[in-house]
XYZ file of C-alpha atoms in Angstrom:
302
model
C -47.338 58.950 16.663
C -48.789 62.190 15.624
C -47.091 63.772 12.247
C -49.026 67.100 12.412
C -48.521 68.731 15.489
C -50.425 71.727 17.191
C -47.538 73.884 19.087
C -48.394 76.374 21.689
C -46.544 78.985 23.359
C -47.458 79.951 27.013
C -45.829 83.042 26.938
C -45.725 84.362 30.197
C -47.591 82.480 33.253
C -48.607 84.474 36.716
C -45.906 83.163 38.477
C -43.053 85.193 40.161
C -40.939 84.090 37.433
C -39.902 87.782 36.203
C -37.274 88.442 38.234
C -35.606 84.681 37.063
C -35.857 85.673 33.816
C -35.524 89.053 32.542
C -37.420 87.962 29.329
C -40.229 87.020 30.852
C -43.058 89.405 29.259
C -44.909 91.847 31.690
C -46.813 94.575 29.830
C -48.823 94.215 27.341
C -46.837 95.511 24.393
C -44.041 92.721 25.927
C -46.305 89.880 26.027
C -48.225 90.788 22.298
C -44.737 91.043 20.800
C -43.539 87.618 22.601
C -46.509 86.311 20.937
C -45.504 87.895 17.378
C -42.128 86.142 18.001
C -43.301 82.772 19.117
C -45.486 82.893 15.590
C -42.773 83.505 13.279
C -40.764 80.546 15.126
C -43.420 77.853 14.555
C -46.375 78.392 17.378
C -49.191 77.257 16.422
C -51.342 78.768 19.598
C -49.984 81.746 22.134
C -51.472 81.212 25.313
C -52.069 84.602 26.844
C -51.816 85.491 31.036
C -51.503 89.235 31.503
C -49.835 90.729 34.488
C -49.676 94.099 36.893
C -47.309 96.388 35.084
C -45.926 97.880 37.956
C -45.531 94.719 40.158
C -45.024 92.015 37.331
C -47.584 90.052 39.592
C -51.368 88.860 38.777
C -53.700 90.738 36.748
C -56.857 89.893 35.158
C -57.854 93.737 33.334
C -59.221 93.123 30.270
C -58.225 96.519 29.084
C -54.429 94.637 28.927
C -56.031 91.176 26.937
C -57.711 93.639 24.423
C -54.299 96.105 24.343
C -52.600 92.213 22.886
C -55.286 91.114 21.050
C -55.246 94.703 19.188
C -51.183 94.850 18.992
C -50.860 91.109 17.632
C -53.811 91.877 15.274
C -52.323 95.021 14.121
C -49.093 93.205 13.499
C -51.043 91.246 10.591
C -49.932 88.018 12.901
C -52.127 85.123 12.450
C -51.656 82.685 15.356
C -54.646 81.039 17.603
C -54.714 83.492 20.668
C -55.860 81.092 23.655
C -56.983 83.017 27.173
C -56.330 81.807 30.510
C -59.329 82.060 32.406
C -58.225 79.849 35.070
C -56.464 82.692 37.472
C -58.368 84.038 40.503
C -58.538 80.320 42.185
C -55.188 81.085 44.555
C -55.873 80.418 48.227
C -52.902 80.350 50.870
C -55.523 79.424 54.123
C -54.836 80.769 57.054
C -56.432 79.638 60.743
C -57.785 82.661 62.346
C -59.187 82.486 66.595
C -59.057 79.079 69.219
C -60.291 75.936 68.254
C -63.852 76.712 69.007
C -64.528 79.734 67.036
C -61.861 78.984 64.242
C -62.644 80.213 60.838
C -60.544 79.846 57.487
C -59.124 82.744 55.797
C -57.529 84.068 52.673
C -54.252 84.990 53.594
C -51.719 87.595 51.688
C -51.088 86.076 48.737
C -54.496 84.982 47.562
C -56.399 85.974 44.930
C -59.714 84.483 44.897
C -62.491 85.285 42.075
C -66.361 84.268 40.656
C -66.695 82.270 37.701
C -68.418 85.293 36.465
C -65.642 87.427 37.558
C -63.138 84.674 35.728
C -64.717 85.167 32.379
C -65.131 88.608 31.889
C -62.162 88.958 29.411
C -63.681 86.143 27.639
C -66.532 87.493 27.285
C -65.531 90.710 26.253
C -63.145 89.700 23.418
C -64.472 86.230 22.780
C -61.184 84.684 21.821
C -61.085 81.228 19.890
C -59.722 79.554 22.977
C -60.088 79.829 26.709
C -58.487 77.462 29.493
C -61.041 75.886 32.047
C -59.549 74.293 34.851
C -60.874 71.562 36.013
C -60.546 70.714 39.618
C -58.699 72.011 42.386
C -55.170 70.881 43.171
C -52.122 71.364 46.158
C -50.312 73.413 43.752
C -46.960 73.914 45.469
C -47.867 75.578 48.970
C -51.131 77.251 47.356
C -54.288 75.429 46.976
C -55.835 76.161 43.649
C -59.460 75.992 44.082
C -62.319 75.476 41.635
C -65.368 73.785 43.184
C -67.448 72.277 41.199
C -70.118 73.906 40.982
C -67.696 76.922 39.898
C -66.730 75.114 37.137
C -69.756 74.127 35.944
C -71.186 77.557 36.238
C -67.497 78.859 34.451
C -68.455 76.307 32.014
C -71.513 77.127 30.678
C -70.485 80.829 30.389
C -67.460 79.781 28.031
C -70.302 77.723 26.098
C -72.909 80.854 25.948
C -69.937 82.662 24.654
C -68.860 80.234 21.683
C -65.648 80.139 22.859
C -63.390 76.473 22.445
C -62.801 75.782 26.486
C -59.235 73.925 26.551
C -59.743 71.769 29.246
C -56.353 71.937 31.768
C -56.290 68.701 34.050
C -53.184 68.414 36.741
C -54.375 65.219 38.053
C -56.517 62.592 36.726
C -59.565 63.263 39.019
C -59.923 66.107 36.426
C -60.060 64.152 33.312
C -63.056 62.528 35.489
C -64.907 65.962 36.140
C -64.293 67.207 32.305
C -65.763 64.107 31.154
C -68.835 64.627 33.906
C -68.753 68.130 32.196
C -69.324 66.501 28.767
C -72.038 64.567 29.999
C -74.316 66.842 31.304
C -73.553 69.049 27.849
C -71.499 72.229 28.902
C -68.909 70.988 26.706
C -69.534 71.423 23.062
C -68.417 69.211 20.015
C -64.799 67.482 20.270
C -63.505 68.241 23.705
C -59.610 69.604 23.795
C -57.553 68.718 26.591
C -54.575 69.811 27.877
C -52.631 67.466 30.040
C -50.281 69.331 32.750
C -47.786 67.641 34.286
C -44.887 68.180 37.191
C -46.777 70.858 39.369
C -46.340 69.973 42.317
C -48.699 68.309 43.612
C -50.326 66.861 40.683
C -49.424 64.176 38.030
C -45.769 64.028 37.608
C -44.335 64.418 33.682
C -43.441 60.741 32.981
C -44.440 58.039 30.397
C -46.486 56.220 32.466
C -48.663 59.070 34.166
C -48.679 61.080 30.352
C -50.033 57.532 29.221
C -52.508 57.024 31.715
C -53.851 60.330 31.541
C -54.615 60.249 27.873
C -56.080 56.565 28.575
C -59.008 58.350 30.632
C -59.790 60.535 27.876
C -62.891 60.252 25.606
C -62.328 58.611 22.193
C -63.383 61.843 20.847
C -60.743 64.180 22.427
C -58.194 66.255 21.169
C -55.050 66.666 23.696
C -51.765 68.204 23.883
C -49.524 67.676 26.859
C -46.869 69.850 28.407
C -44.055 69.176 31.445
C -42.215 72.034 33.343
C -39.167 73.162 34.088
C -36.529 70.484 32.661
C -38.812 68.146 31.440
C -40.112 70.735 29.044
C -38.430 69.053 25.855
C -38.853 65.524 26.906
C -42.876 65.713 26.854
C -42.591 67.976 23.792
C -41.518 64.452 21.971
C -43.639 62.070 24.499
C -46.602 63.590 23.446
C -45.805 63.554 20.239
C -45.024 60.063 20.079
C -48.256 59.515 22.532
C -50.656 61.101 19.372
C -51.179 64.193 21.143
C -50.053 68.335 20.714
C -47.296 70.035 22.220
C -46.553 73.338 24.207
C -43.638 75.092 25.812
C -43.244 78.287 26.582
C -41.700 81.095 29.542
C -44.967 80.131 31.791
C -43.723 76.237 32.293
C -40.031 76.412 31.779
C -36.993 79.324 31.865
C -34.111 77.740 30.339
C -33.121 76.813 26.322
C -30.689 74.304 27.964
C -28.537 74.364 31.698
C -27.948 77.563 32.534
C -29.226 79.250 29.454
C -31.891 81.520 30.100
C -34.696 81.000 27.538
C -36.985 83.280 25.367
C -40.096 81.952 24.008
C -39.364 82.239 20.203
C -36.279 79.689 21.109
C -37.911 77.325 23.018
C -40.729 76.988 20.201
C -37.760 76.795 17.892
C -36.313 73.869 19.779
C -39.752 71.987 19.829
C -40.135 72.443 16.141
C -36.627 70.969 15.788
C -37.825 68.191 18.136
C -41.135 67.815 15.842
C -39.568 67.702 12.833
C -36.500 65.142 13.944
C -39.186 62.538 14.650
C -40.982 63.072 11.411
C -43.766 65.727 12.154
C -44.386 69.131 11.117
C -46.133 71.928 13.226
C -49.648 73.106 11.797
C -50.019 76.631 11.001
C -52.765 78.802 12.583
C -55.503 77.718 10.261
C -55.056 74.146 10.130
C -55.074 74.496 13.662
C -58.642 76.408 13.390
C -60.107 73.619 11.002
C -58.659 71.224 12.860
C -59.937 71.849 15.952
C -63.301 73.459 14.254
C -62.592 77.040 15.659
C -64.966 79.608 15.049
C -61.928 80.925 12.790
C -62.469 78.063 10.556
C -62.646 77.902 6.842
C -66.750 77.217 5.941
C -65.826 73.519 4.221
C -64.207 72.215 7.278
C -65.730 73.944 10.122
């Protein structure tokens, strides 16, 4: 079992979840704030998406990462601020013409960018953590995609940057391409995971496929796990009891309990109560840093 736990907060997602959950952050001076709150309840690590402020619906404008970076900053709040840089890999297909001249297409709905085009907030603001998805997956009725060879091009941009890649596997065919990752050296020092489970279609949040998944990993590795929806709490203490880190957050899950609509400083609340029931404690921001040899890092443990 793991005793001291790194807890992150995935504070807001791209999904049409907004309109389930009226405290689902939009703006930026929403989403820095949720990540203030999520701080002072325990988080460890806010994991940051940013969306449209007029829609509530995808954006990647790294005017809105640096507006959060600058508010959470300004709000003397010390917490691990962790990127996504996995959006822009959203494909609904769509068959276009007769069988002979058929083509594939993007259809409404998409939203399709470069690894180059991926990583320009990173490489802008250079936070401590980015997400790198590793593979592409039936998620729900999309297809996330992320060739290979964009990842390994996405991969070594994160590295040029000095930026910690957290690397998000939905199925274990991912865990296989990290490690691939880590052997041709785009991945630097002690690789961190992050196992995601019950998307569908990927690796459903159970024992058995939370176990197997960290099985795959290299000795090496740090991990944290997370499940959606109800099974948010469950892995919170499976992990925990598996040796890994936690999350929760409004991105994987929208309710404290049935029918009670969550907000992110409660459900980091509940997984500290979770943490500390079985024996563990959450580590603050910097142990996180040394832990995890962030460029944040004190000098005699980085």
């Amino acid at each position: 079992m793991n005793s001291d736990v790194i807890l992150t907060c995935a504070v807001t997602g791209a999904g049409d979840t907004p309109p389930k959950n009226a405290n689902v952050p939009i703006t930026p001076a929403a989403i820095a704030e949720s990540c203030i709150a999520s701080a002072k309840a325990g988080a460890s690590i806010a994991h940051i998406h940013v969306r449209n402020t007029e829609t509530g619906g995808i954006s990647h404008k790294t005017d809105y990462f640096r507006e959060i970076v600058d508010r959470v900053r300004d709000a003397d709040t010390d917490v691990v601020l962790n990127f996504t840089a996995g959006g822009g890999g959203d494909l609904f297909p769509e068959l276009i013409g007769d069988y002979e001249n058929r083509e594939i297409r993007a259809a409404a709905g998409s939203d399709l960018q470069t690894a180059s085009e991926r990583h320009a907030p990173i490489e802008a603001l250079t936070p401590e953590i980015c997400t790198l998805d590793c593979g592409s997956l039936n998620f729900g009725d999309m297809v996330y995609l992320n060739s290979g060879e964009w990842l390994r091009e996405h991969a070594a941009l994160v590295q040029k940057a000095g930026v910690k890649p957290e690397l998000e596997c939905f199925d274990l065919g991912h865990i296989w391409f990290a490690r691939q990752l880590l052997a041709e050296g785009l991945i630097d020092n002690d690789p961190l995971f992050q196992l995601c489970l019950g998307i569908p279609w990927g690796a459903e949040a159970d024992p058995t496929t939370l176990l197997t998944m960290r099985d795959r990993l290299p000795t090496h590795a740090h991990w944290a796990a997370f499940g959606v929806g109800r099974l948010q709490m469950p892995m919170v203490a499976q992990a925990m009891l598996a040796d890994g880190h936690c999350r929760v957050g409004l991105e994987d899950n929208l309710y404290l309990s049935k029918g009670v609509k969550a907000d992110n400083a409660g459900l980091v609340a509940k997984a500290v109560s979770i943490i500390e029931a079985l024996g563990g404690a959450v580590m603050s921001p910097q142990t996180t840093r040394d832990h995890l040899g962030l460029k944040g890092a004190t000098s005699e443990s980085a």
